Amino acid sequence: DVLNEKGLAGLNEAILEVGKNDICVALKEITRFLERSERSVAFHCVKGKDRTGVLAMLIQSVLAHTDEQIIQEYFLSDAPMRVGNRVLERGSFCRNRFSGAPKIAMIDTLKFVRKKYGSVSPGYLDDISFDASWRKRLVNAQKKL
């Protein structure tokens, strides 16, 4: 019931909090790949909005994208993933709360990160050990594409 109440923003919070080590590893691997390659990198999960959306938000923050850009690009995944309105009994997983990629989910996720860590970058990223030197490497690797 708690997860149903918080919806996608709550799921994103859980991903950010529980997955810190995995997120840092992913960011470092993406950076290393970009440094040694002249190609872009693709990353995804099943639907491209939960783990992928969080990882994309972190990368976009490092690359100085505005909140508006981050939110709008996240929202591009919304329409193809919507399911019909369904009301489930208490204690059931409410798929409708987690379908799509509504703007409010990313807005609330960014608010959560800023409230807890002060910022996405450097705040949260320093906390997970994706520090200034790694962020600079990512920016420089992206520039060569």
PDB file of N, CA and C in Angstrom, residues 36-128:
ATOM      1  N   ARG A  36      36.410   5.319 -24.533  1.00  0.00           N
ATOM      2  CA  ARG A  36      37.177   4.459 -25.455  1.00  0.00           C
ATOM      3  C   ARG A  36      36.479   4.216 -26.783  1.00  0.00           C
ATOM      4  N   SER A  37      35.324   4.808 -26.971  1.00  0.00           N
ATOM      5  CA  SER A  37      34.555   4.551 -28.181  1.00  0.00           C
ATOM      6  C   SER A  37      34.222   5.862 -28.873  1.00  0.00           C
ATOM      7  N   GLU A  38      33.939   5.763 -30.136  1.00  0.00           N
ATOM      8  CA  GLU A  38      33.471   6.932 -30.878  1.00  0.00           C
ATOM      9  C   GLU A  38      31.987   6.803 -31.172  1.00  0.00           C
ATOM     10  N   ARG A  39      31.315   5.968 -30.400  1.00  0.00           N
ATOM     11  CA  ARG A  39      29.880   5.743 -30.576  1.00  0.00           C
ATOM     12  C   ARG A  39      29.128   6.158 -29.325  1.00  0.00           C
ATOM     13  N   SER A  40      27.853   6.374 -29.488  1.00  0.00           N
ATOM     14  CA  SER A  40      26.982   6.636 -28.352  1.00  0.00           C
ATOM     15  C   SER A  40      26.752   5.342 -27.595  1.00  0.00           C
ATOM     16  N   VAL A  41      26.187   5.462 -26.429  1.00  0.00           N
ATOM     17  CA  VAL A  41      25.875   4.290 -25.625  1.00  0.00           C
ATOM     18  C   VAL A  41      24.359   4.204 -25.450  1.00  0.00           C
ATOM     19  N   ALA A  42      23.851   2.998 -25.496  1.00  0.00           N
ATOM     20  CA  ALA A  42      22.431   2.769 -25.243  1.00  0.00           C
ATOM     21  C   ALA A  42      22.309   1.978 -23.949  1.00  0.00           C
ATOM     22  N   PHE A  43      21.377   2.362 -23.112  1.00  0.00           N
ATOM     23  CA  PHE A  43      21.090   1.610 -21.893  1.00  0.00           C
ATOM     24  C   PHE A  43      19.587   1.570 -21.727  1.00  0.00           C
ATOM     25  N   HIS A  44      19.102   0.487 -21.154  1.00  0.00           N
ATOM     26  CA  HIS A  44      17.651   0.342 -21.040  1.00  0.00           C
ATOM     27  C   HIS A  44      17.305  -0.666 -19.957  1.00  0.00           C
ATOM     28  N   CYS A  45      16.055  -0.647 -19.567  1.00  0.00           N
ATOM     29  CA  CYS A  45      15.484  -1.695 -18.727  1.00  0.00           C
ATOM     30  C   CYS A  45      14.247  -2.185 -19.469  1.00  0.00           C
ATOM     31  N   VAL A  46      13.318  -2.788 -18.791  1.00  0.00           N
ATOM     32  CA  VAL A  46      12.175  -3.383 -19.483  1.00  0.00           C
ATOM     33  C   VAL A  46      11.341  -2.335 -20.212  1.00  0.00           C
ATOM     34  N   LYS A  47      10.955  -1.265 -19.544  1.00  0.00           N
ATOM     35  CA  LYS A  47      10.089  -0.249 -20.137  1.00  0.00           C
ATOM     36  C   LYS A  47      10.821   1.054 -20.455  1.00  0.00           C
ATOM     37  N   GLY A  48      11.996   1.254 -19.889  1.00  0.00           N
ATOM     38  CA  GLY A  48      12.753   2.465 -20.187  1.00  0.00           C
ATOM     39  C   GLY A  48      12.331   3.684 -19.413  1.00  0.00           C
ATOM     40  N   LYS A  49      11.740   3.513 -18.232  1.00  0.00           N
ATOM     41  CA  LYS A  49      11.290   4.681 -17.482  1.00  0.00           C
ATOM     42  C   LYS A  49      11.705   4.647 -16.019  1.00  0.00           C
ATOM     43  N   ASP A  50      11.859   3.493 -15.426  1.00  0.00           N
ATOM     44  CA  ASP A  50      12.174   3.421 -14.003  1.00  0.00           C
ATOM     45  C   ASP A  50      13.682   3.537 -13.801  1.00  0.00           C
ATOM     46  N   ARG A  51      14.387   2.431 -13.845  1.00  0.00           N
ATOM     47  CA  ARG A  51      15.849   2.491 -13.686  1.00  0.00           C
ATOM     48  C   ARG A  51      16.487   3.322 -14.784  1.00  0.00           C
ATOM     49  N   THR A  52      15.999   3.147 -15.999  1.00  0.00           N
ATOM     50  CA  THR A  52      16.536   3.915 -17.123  1.00  0.00           C
ATOM     51  C   THR A  52      16.266   5.402 -16.943  1.00  0.00           C
ATOM     52  N   GLY A  53      15.058   5.739 -16.524  1.00  0.00           N
ATOM     53  CA  GLY A  53      14.708   7.145 -16.305  1.00  0.00           C
ATOM     54  C   GLY A  53      15.563   7.791 -15.245  1.00  0.00           C
ATOM     55  N   VAL A  54      15.831   7.058 -14.169  1.00  0.00           N
ATOM     56  CA  VAL A  54      16.682   7.585 -13.093  1.00  0.00           C
ATOM     57  C   VAL A  54      18.104   7.763 -13.599  1.00  0.00           C
ATOM     58  N   LEU A  55      18.641   6.771 -14.279  1.00  0.00           N
ATOM     59  CA  LEU A  55      20.004   6.861 -14.791  1.00  0.00           C
ATOM     60  C   LEU A  55      20.128   7.990 -15.818  1.00  0.00           C
ATOM     61  N   ALA A  56      19.144   8.106 -16.691  1.00  0.00           N
ATOM     62  CA  ALA A  56      19.161   9.187 -17.684  1.00  0.00           C
ATOM     63  C   ALA A  56      19.123  10.549 -16.998  1.00  0.00           C
ATOM     64  N   MET A  57      18.291  10.685 -15.960  1.00  0.00           N
ATOM     65  CA  MET A  57      18.208  11.947 -15.220  1.00  0.00           C
ATOM     66  C   MET A  57      19.555  12.314 -14.616  1.00  0.00           C
ATOM     67  N   LEU A  58      20.255  11.338 -14.057  1.00  0.00           N
ATOM     68  CA  LEU A  58      21.558  11.611 -13.450  1.00  0.00           C
ATOM     69  C   LEU A  58      22.575  12.045 -14.505  1.00  0.00           C
ATOM     70  N   ILE A  59      22.605  11.350 -15.627  1.00  0.00           N
ATOM     71  CA  ILE A  59      23.530  11.709 -16.712  1.00  0.00           C
ATOM     72  C   ILE A  59      23.191  13.090 -17.257  1.00  0.00           C
ATOM     73  N   GLN A  60      21.918  13.348 -17.492  1.00  0.00           N
ATOM     74  CA  GLN A  60      21.511  14.661 -18.000  1.00  0.00           C
ATOM     75  C   GLN A  60      21.879  15.769 -17.021  1.00  0.00           C
ATOM     76  N   SER A  61      21.782  15.505 -15.738  1.00  0.00           N
ATOM     77  CA  SER A  61      22.171  16.501 -14.737  1.00  0.00           C
ATOM     78  C   SER A  61      23.661  16.818 -14.826  1.00  0.00           C
ATOM     79  N   VAL A  62      24.476  15.777 -14.986  1.00  0.00           N
ATOM     80  CA  VAL A  62      25.915  15.985 -15.148  1.00  0.00           C
ATOM     81  C   VAL A  62      26.191  16.820 -16.396  1.00  0.00           C
ATOM     82  N   LEU A  63      25.427  16.584 -17.448  1.00  0.00           N
ATOM     83  CA  LEU A  63      25.626  17.287 -18.715  1.00  0.00           C
ATOM     84  C   LEU A  63      24.923  18.649 -18.754  1.00  0.00           C
ATOM     85  N   ALA A  64      24.471  19.108 -17.594  1.00  0.00           N
ATOM     86  CA  ALA A  64      23.890  20.445 -17.410  1.00  0.00           C
ATOM     87  C   ALA A  64      22.572  20.650 -18.158  1.00  0.00           C
ATOM     88  N   HIS A  65      21.793  19.593 -18.327  1.00  0.00           N
ATOM     89  CA  HIS A  65      20.458  19.758 -18.877  1.00  0.00           C
ATOM     90  C   HIS A  65      19.586  20.430 -17.822  1.00  0.00           C
ATOM     91  N   THR A  66      18.635  21.207 -18.252  1.00  0.00           N
ATOM     92  CA  THR A  66      17.721  21.861 -17.317  1.00  0.00           C
ATOM     93  C   THR A  66      16.697  20.842 -16.812  1.00  0.00           C
ATOM     94  N   ASP A  67      16.063  21.181 -15.701  1.00  0.00           N
ATOM     95  CA  ASP A  67      14.989  20.318 -15.209  1.00  0.00           C
ATOM     96  C   ASP A  67      13.922  20.139 -16.270  1.00  0.00           C
ATOM     97  N   GLU A  68      13.603  21.202 -16.965  1.00  0.00           N
ATOM     98  CA  GLU A  68      12.565  21.126 -17.994  1.00  0.00           C
ATOM     99  C   GLU A  68      12.935  20.116 -19.078  1.00  0.00           C
ATOM    100  N   GLN A  69      14.195  20.110 -19.504  1.00  0.00           N
ATOM    101  CA  GLN A  69      14.639  19.151 -20.511  1.00  0.00           C
ATOM    102  C   GLN A  69      14.547  17.723 -19.973  1.00  0.00           C
ATOM    103  N   ILE A  70      14.996  17.520 -18.746  1.00  0.00           N
ATOM    104  CA  ILE A  70      14.971  16.193 -18.137  1.00  0.00           C
ATOM    105  C   ILE A  70      13.540  15.685 -18.032  1.00  0.00           C
ATOM    106  N   ILE A  71      12.663  16.526 -17.531  1.00  0.00           N
ATOM    107  CA  ILE A  71      11.262  16.143 -17.344  1.00  0.00           C
ATOM    108  C   ILE A  71      10.602  15.847 -18.685  1.00  0.00           C
ATOM    109  N   GLN A  72      10.840  16.690 -19.672  1.00  0.00           N
ATOM    110  CA  GLN A  72      10.221  16.491 -20.983  1.00  0.00           C
ATOM    111  C   GLN A  72      10.711  15.212 -21.649  1.00  0.00           C
ATOM    112  N   GLU A  73      11.999  14.929 -21.564  1.00  0.00           N
ATOM    113  CA  GLU A  73      12.519  13.711 -22.183  1.00  0.00           C
ATOM    114  C   GLU A  73      12.019  12.465 -21.462  1.00  0.00           C
ATOM    115  N   TYR A  74      11.885  12.537 -20.146  1.00  0.00           N
ATOM    116  CA  TYR A  74      11.301  11.427 -19.394  1.00  0.00           C
ATOM    117  C   TYR A  74       9.859  11.192 -19.844  1.00  0.00           C
ATOM    118  N   PHE A  75       9.126  12.273 -20.028  1.00  0.00           N
ATOM    119  CA  PHE A  75       7.712  12.211 -20.405  1.00  0.00           C
ATOM    120  C   PHE A  75       7.504  11.601 -21.791  1.00  0.00           C
ATOM    121  N   LEU A  76       8.521  11.610 -22.639  1.00  0.00           N
ATOM    122  CA  LEU A  76       8.392  11.005 -23.966  1.00  0.00           C
ATOM    123  C   LEU A  76       8.030   9.520 -23.888  1.00  0.00           C
ATOM    124  N   SER A  77       8.347   8.885 -22.760  1.00  0.00           N
ATOM    125  CA  SER A  77       8.019   7.472 -22.573  1.00  0.00           C
ATOM    126  C   SER A  77       6.604   7.253 -22.065  1.00  0.00           C
ATOM    127  N   ASP A  78       5.866   8.321 -21.807  1.00  0.00           N
ATOM    128  CA  ASP A  78       4.569   8.188 -21.143  1.00  0.00           C
ATOM    129  C   ASP A  78       3.509   7.488 -21.983  1.00  0.00           C
ATOM    130  N   ALA A  79       3.136   8.060 -23.095  1.00  0.00           N
ATOM    131  CA  ALA A  79       1.989   7.565 -23.866  1.00  0.00           C
ATOM    132  C   ALA A  79       2.106   6.097 -24.287  1.00  0.00           C
ATOM    133  N   PRO A  80       3.251   5.646 -24.783  1.00  0.00           N
ATOM    134  CA  PRO A  80       3.317   4.249 -25.221  1.00  0.00           C
ATOM    135  C   PRO A  80       3.134   3.232 -24.098  1.00  0.00           C
ATOM    136  N   MET A  81       3.226   3.653 -22.847  1.00  0.00           N
ATOM    137  CA  MET A  81       3.170   2.702 -21.740  1.00  0.00           C
ATOM    138  C   MET A  81       1.897   2.768 -20.918  1.00  0.00           C
ATOM    139  N   ARG A  82       1.001   3.634 -21.221  1.00  0.00           N
ATOM    140  CA  ARG A  82      -0.222   3.779 -20.412  1.00  0.00           C
ATOM    141  C   ARG A  82      -1.103   2.535 -20.513  1.00  0.00           C
ATOM    142  N   VAL A  83      -1.681   2.161 -19.388  1.00  0.00           N
ATOM    143  CA  VAL A  83      -2.685   1.092 -19.372  1.00  0.00           C
ATOM    144  C   VAL A  83      -3.992   1.698 -18.906  1.00  0.00           C
ATOM    145  N   GLY A  84      -5.069   1.018 -19.137  1.00  0.00           N
ATOM    146  CA  GLY A  84      -6.381   1.533 -18.747  1.00  0.00           C
ATOM    147  C   GLY A  84      -6.496   1.781 -17.260  1.00  0.00           C
ATOM    148  N   ASN A  85      -7.452   2.599 -16.874  1.00  0.00           N
ATOM    149  CA  ASN A  85      -7.683   2.883 -15.463  1.00  0.00           C
ATOM    150  C   ASN A  85      -8.263   1.657 -14.779  1.00  0.00           C
ATOM    151  N   ARG A  86      -7.591   1.241 -13.719  1.00  0.00           N
ATOM    152  CA  ARG A  86      -8.053   0.109 -12.935  1.00  0.00           C
ATOM    153  C   ARG A  86      -7.940   0.462 -11.467  1.00  0.00           C
ATOM    154  N   VAL A  87      -8.918   0.074 -10.703  1.00  0.00           N
ATOM    155  CA  VAL A  87      -8.878   0.272  -9.263  1.00  0.00           C
ATOM    156  C   VAL A  87      -8.739  -1.096  -8.626  1.00  0.00           C
ATOM    157  N   LEU A  88      -7.701  -1.271  -7.830  1.00  0.00           N
ATOM    158  CA  LEU A  88      -7.460  -2.561  -7.201  1.00  0.00           C
ATOM    159  C   LEU A  88      -7.761  -2.493  -5.711  1.00  0.00           C
ATOM    160  N   GLU A  89      -8.005  -3.631  -5.136  1.00  0.00           N
ATOM    161  CA  GLU A  89      -8.274  -3.725  -3.706  1.00  0.00           C
ATOM    162  C   GLU A  89      -7.019  -3.343  -2.919  1.00  0.00           C
ATOM    163  N   ARG A  90      -7.227  -2.893  -1.710  1.00  0.00           N
ATOM    164  CA  ARG A  90      -6.121  -2.587  -0.798  1.00  0.00           C
ATOM    165  C   ARG A  90      -5.214  -3.812  -0.686  1.00  0.00           C
ATOM    166  N   GLY A  91      -3.922  -3.576  -0.690  1.00  0.00           N
ATOM    167  CA  GLY A  91      -2.966  -4.665  -0.605  1.00  0.00           C
ATOM    168  C   GLY A  91      -2.565  -5.224  -1.962  1.00  0.00           C
ATOM    169  N   SER A  92      -3.198  -4.761  -3.025  1.00  0.00           N
ATOM    170  CA  SER A  92      -2.853  -5.208  -4.369  1.00  0.00           C
ATOM    171  C   SER A  92      -1.947  -4.174  -5.025  1.00  0.00           C
ATOM    172  N   PHE A  93      -1.118  -4.638  -5.909  1.00  0.00           N
ATOM    173  CA  PHE A  93      -0.253  -3.734  -6.657  1.00  0.00           C
ATOM    174  C   PHE A  93      -1.097  -3.013  -7.699  1.00  0.00           C
ATOM    175  N   CYS A  94      -1.100  -1.712  -7.662  1.00  0.00           N
ATOM    176  CA  CYS A  94      -1.911  -0.907  -8.580  1.00  0.00           C
ATOM    177  C   CYS A  94      -1.080  -0.555  -9.811  1.00  0.00           C
ATOM    178  N   ARG A  95      -1.223  -1.365 -10.846  1.00  0.00           N
ATOM    179  CA  ARG A  95      -0.418  -1.155 -12.050  1.00  0.00           C
ATOM    180  C   ARG A  95      -0.642   0.217 -12.677  1.00  0.00           C
ATOM    181  N   ASN A  96      -1.834   0.752 -12.557  1.00  0.00           N
ATOM    182  CA  ASN A  96      -2.112   2.055 -13.144  1.00  0.00           C
ATOM    183  C   ASN A  96      -1.244   3.149 -12.526  1.00  0.00           C
ATOM    184  N   ARG A  97      -0.918   3.029 -11.243  1.00  0.00           N
ATOM    185  CA  ARG A  97      -0.071   4.023 -10.579  1.00  0.00           C
ATOM    186  C   ARG A  97       1.360   3.988 -11.118  1.00  0.00           C
ATOM    187  N   PHE A  98       1.711   2.895 -11.761  1.00  0.00           N
ATOM    188  CA  PHE A  98       3.093   2.730 -12.210  1.00  0.00           C
ATOM    189  C   PHE A  98       3.217   2.646 -13.724  1.00  0.00           C
ATOM    190  N   SER A  99       2.123   2.815 -14.436  1.00  0.00           N
ATOM    191  CA  SER A  99       2.199   2.780 -15.892  1.00  0.00           C
ATOM    192  C   SER A  99       2.529   4.177 -16.407  1.00  0.00           C
ATOM    193  N   GLY A 100       3.083   4.224 -17.568  1.00  0.00           N
ATOM    194  CA  GLY A 100       3.424   5.503 -18.162  1.00  0.00           C
ATOM    195  C   GLY A 100       4.632   6.136 -17.496  1.00  0.00           C
ATOM    196  N   ALA A 101       4.876   7.371 -17.862  1.00  0.00           N
ATOM    197  CA  ALA A 101       5.993   8.149 -17.317  1.00  0.00           C
ATOM    198  C   ALA A 101       5.520   9.591 -17.162  1.00  0.00           C
ATOM    199  N   PRO A 102       4.611   9.834 -16.214  1.00  0.00           N
ATOM    200  CA  PRO A 102       4.069  11.182 -16.061  1.00  0.00           C
ATOM    201  C   PRO A 102       5.123  12.173 -15.573  1.00  0.00           C
ATOM    202  N   LYS A 103       5.002  13.396 -16.022  1.00  0.00           N
ATOM    203  CA  LYS A 103       5.968  14.432 -15.644  1.00  0.00           C
ATOM    204  C   LYS A 103       6.115  14.555 -14.134  1.00  0.00           C
ATOM    205  N   ILE A 104       5.014  14.441 -13.413  1.00  0.00           N
ATOM    206  CA  ILE A 104       5.051  14.628 -11.967  1.00  0.00           C
ATOM    207  C   ILE A 104       5.983  13.627 -11.281  1.00  0.00           C
ATOM    208  N   ALA A 105       6.145  12.440 -11.851  1.00  0.00           N
ATOM    209  CA  ALA A 105       7.054  11.452 -11.253  1.00  0.00           C
ATOM    210  C   ALA A 105       8.485  11.973 -11.259  1.00  0.00           C
ATOM    211  N   MET A 106       8.925  12.552 -12.369  1.00  0.00           N
ATOM    212  CA  MET A 106      10.298  13.069 -12.423  1.00  0.00           C
ATOM    213  C   MET A 106      10.417  14.377 -11.637  1.00  0.00           C
ATOM    214  N   ILE A 107       9.388  15.194 -11.661  1.00  0.00           N
ATOM    215  CA  ILE A 107       9.398  16.429 -10.859  1.00  0.00           C
ATOM    216  C   ILE A 107       9.592  16.070  -9.393  1.00  0.00           C
ATOM    217  N   ASP A 108       8.805  15.109  -8.898  1.00  0.00           N
ATOM    218  CA  ASP A 108       8.908  14.701  -7.498  1.00  0.00           C
ATOM    219  C   ASP A 108      10.237  14.013  -7.199  1.00  0.00           C
ATOM    220  N   THR A 109      10.779  13.285  -8.151  1.00  0.00           N
ATOM    221  CA  THR A 109      12.073  12.632  -7.960  1.00  0.00           C
ATOM    222  C   THR A 109      13.176  13.680  -7.807  1.00  0.00           C
ATOM    223  N   LEU A 110      13.165  14.688  -8.665  1.00  0.00           N
ATOM    224  CA  LEU A 110      14.157  15.760  -8.559  1.00  0.00           C
ATOM    225  C   LEU A 110      14.012  16.506  -7.228  1.00  0.00           C
ATOM    226  N   LYS A 111      12.784  16.741  -6.793  1.00  0.00           N
ATOM    227  CA  LYS A 111      12.552  17.394  -5.497  1.00  0.00           C
ATOM    228  C   LYS A 111      13.112  16.553  -4.356  1.00  0.00           C
ATOM    229  N   PHE A 112      12.881  15.252  -4.405  1.00  0.00           N
ATOM    230  CA  PHE A 112      13.393  14.350  -3.377  1.00  0.00           C
ATOM    231  C   PHE A 112      14.912  14.430  -3.291  1.00  0.00           C
ATOM    232  N   VAL A 113      15.571  14.336  -4.433  1.00  0.00           N
ATOM    233  CA  VAL A 113      17.034  14.354  -4.446  1.00  0.00           C
ATOM    234  C   VAL A 113      17.555  15.676  -3.889  1.00  0.00           C
ATOM    235  N   ARG A 114      16.958  16.757  -4.281  1.00  0.00           N
ATOM    236  CA  ARG A 114      17.421  18.067  -3.809  1.00  0.00           C
ATOM    237  C   ARG A 114      17.160  18.259  -2.319  1.00  0.00           C
ATOM    238  N   LYS A 115      16.035  17.755  -1.854  1.00  0.00           N
ATOM    239  CA  LYS A 115      15.724  17.881  -0.424  1.00  0.00           C
ATOM    240  C   LYS A 115      16.694  17.057   0.411  1.00  0.00           C
ATOM    241  N   LYS A 116      16.996  15.848  -0.014  1.00  0.00           N
ATOM    242  CA  LYS A 116      17.854  14.959   0.772  1.00  0.00           C
ATOM    243  C   LYS A 116      19.348  15.227   0.589  1.00  0.00           C
ATOM    244  N   TYR A 117      19.762  15.576  -0.627  1.00  0.00           N
ATOM    245  CA  TYR A 117      21.192  15.694  -0.932  1.00  0.00           C
ATOM    246  C   TYR A 117      21.627  17.108  -1.303  1.00  0.00           C
ATOM    247  N   GLY A 118      20.684  18.023  -1.407  1.00  0.00           N
ATOM    248  CA  GLY A 118      21.011  19.401  -1.770  1.00  0.00           C
ATOM    249  C   GLY A 118      21.010  19.648  -3.264  1.00  0.00           C
ATOM    250  N   SER A 119      21.352  18.634  -4.029  1.00  0.00           N
ATOM    251  CA  SER A 119      21.393  18.737  -5.491  1.00  0.00           C
ATOM    252  C   SER A 119      21.583  17.336  -6.060  1.00  0.00           C
ATOM    253  N   VAL A 120      21.371  17.231  -7.368  1.00  0.00           N
ATOM    254  CA  VAL A 120      21.698  15.978  -8.047  1.00  0.00           C
ATOM    255  C   VAL A 120      23.213  15.906  -8.189  1.00  0.00           C
ATOM    256  N   SER A 121      23.761  16.996  -8.733  1.00  0.00           N
ATOM    257  CA  SER A 121      25.202  17.084  -8.957  1.00  0.00           C
ATOM    258  C   SER A 121      25.690  18.415  -8.407  1.00  0.00           C
ATOM    259  N   PRO A 122      26.496  18.395  -7.389  1.00  0.00           N
ATOM    260  CA  PRO A 122      27.305  17.295  -6.877  1.00  0.00           C
ATOM    261  C   PRO A 122      26.649  16.437  -5.803  1.00  0.00           C
ATOM    262  N   GLY A 123      25.624  16.912  -5.127  1.00  0.00           N
ATOM    263  CA  GLY A 123      25.055  16.269  -3.945  1.00  0.00           C
ATOM    264  C   GLY A 123      24.914  14.761  -3.989  1.00  0.00           C
ATOM    265  N   TYR A 124      23.905  14.276  -4.702  1.00  0.00           N
ATOM    266  CA  TYR A 124      23.658  12.833  -4.761  1.00  0.00           C
ATOM    267  C   TYR A 124      24.833  12.100  -5.388  1.00  0.00           C
ATOM    268  N   LEU A 125      25.366  12.643  -6.458  1.00  0.00           N
ATOM    269  CA  LEU A 125      26.441  11.946  -7.162  1.00  0.00           C
ATOM    270  C   LEU A 125      27.698  11.828  -6.318  1.00  0.00           C
ATOM    271  N   ASP A 126      28.025  12.837  -5.533  1.00  0.00           N
ATOM    272  CA  ASP A 126      29.148  12.704  -4.601  1.00  0.00           C
ATOM    273  C   ASP A 126      28.861  11.615  -3.575  1.00  0.00           C
ATOM    274  N   ASP A 127      27.618  11.564  -3.104  1.00  0.00           N
ATOM    275  CA  ASP A 127      27.237  10.581  -2.092  1.00  0.00           C
ATOM    276  C   ASP A 127      27.438   9.154  -2.590  1.00  0.00           C
ATOM    277  N   ILE A 128      27.226   8.908  -3.862  1.00  0.00           N
ATOM    278  CA  ILE A 128      27.395   7.556  -4.394  1.00  0.00           C
ATOM    279  C   ILE A 128      28.793   7.325  -4.967  1.00  0.00           C
TER     280      ILE A 128
END
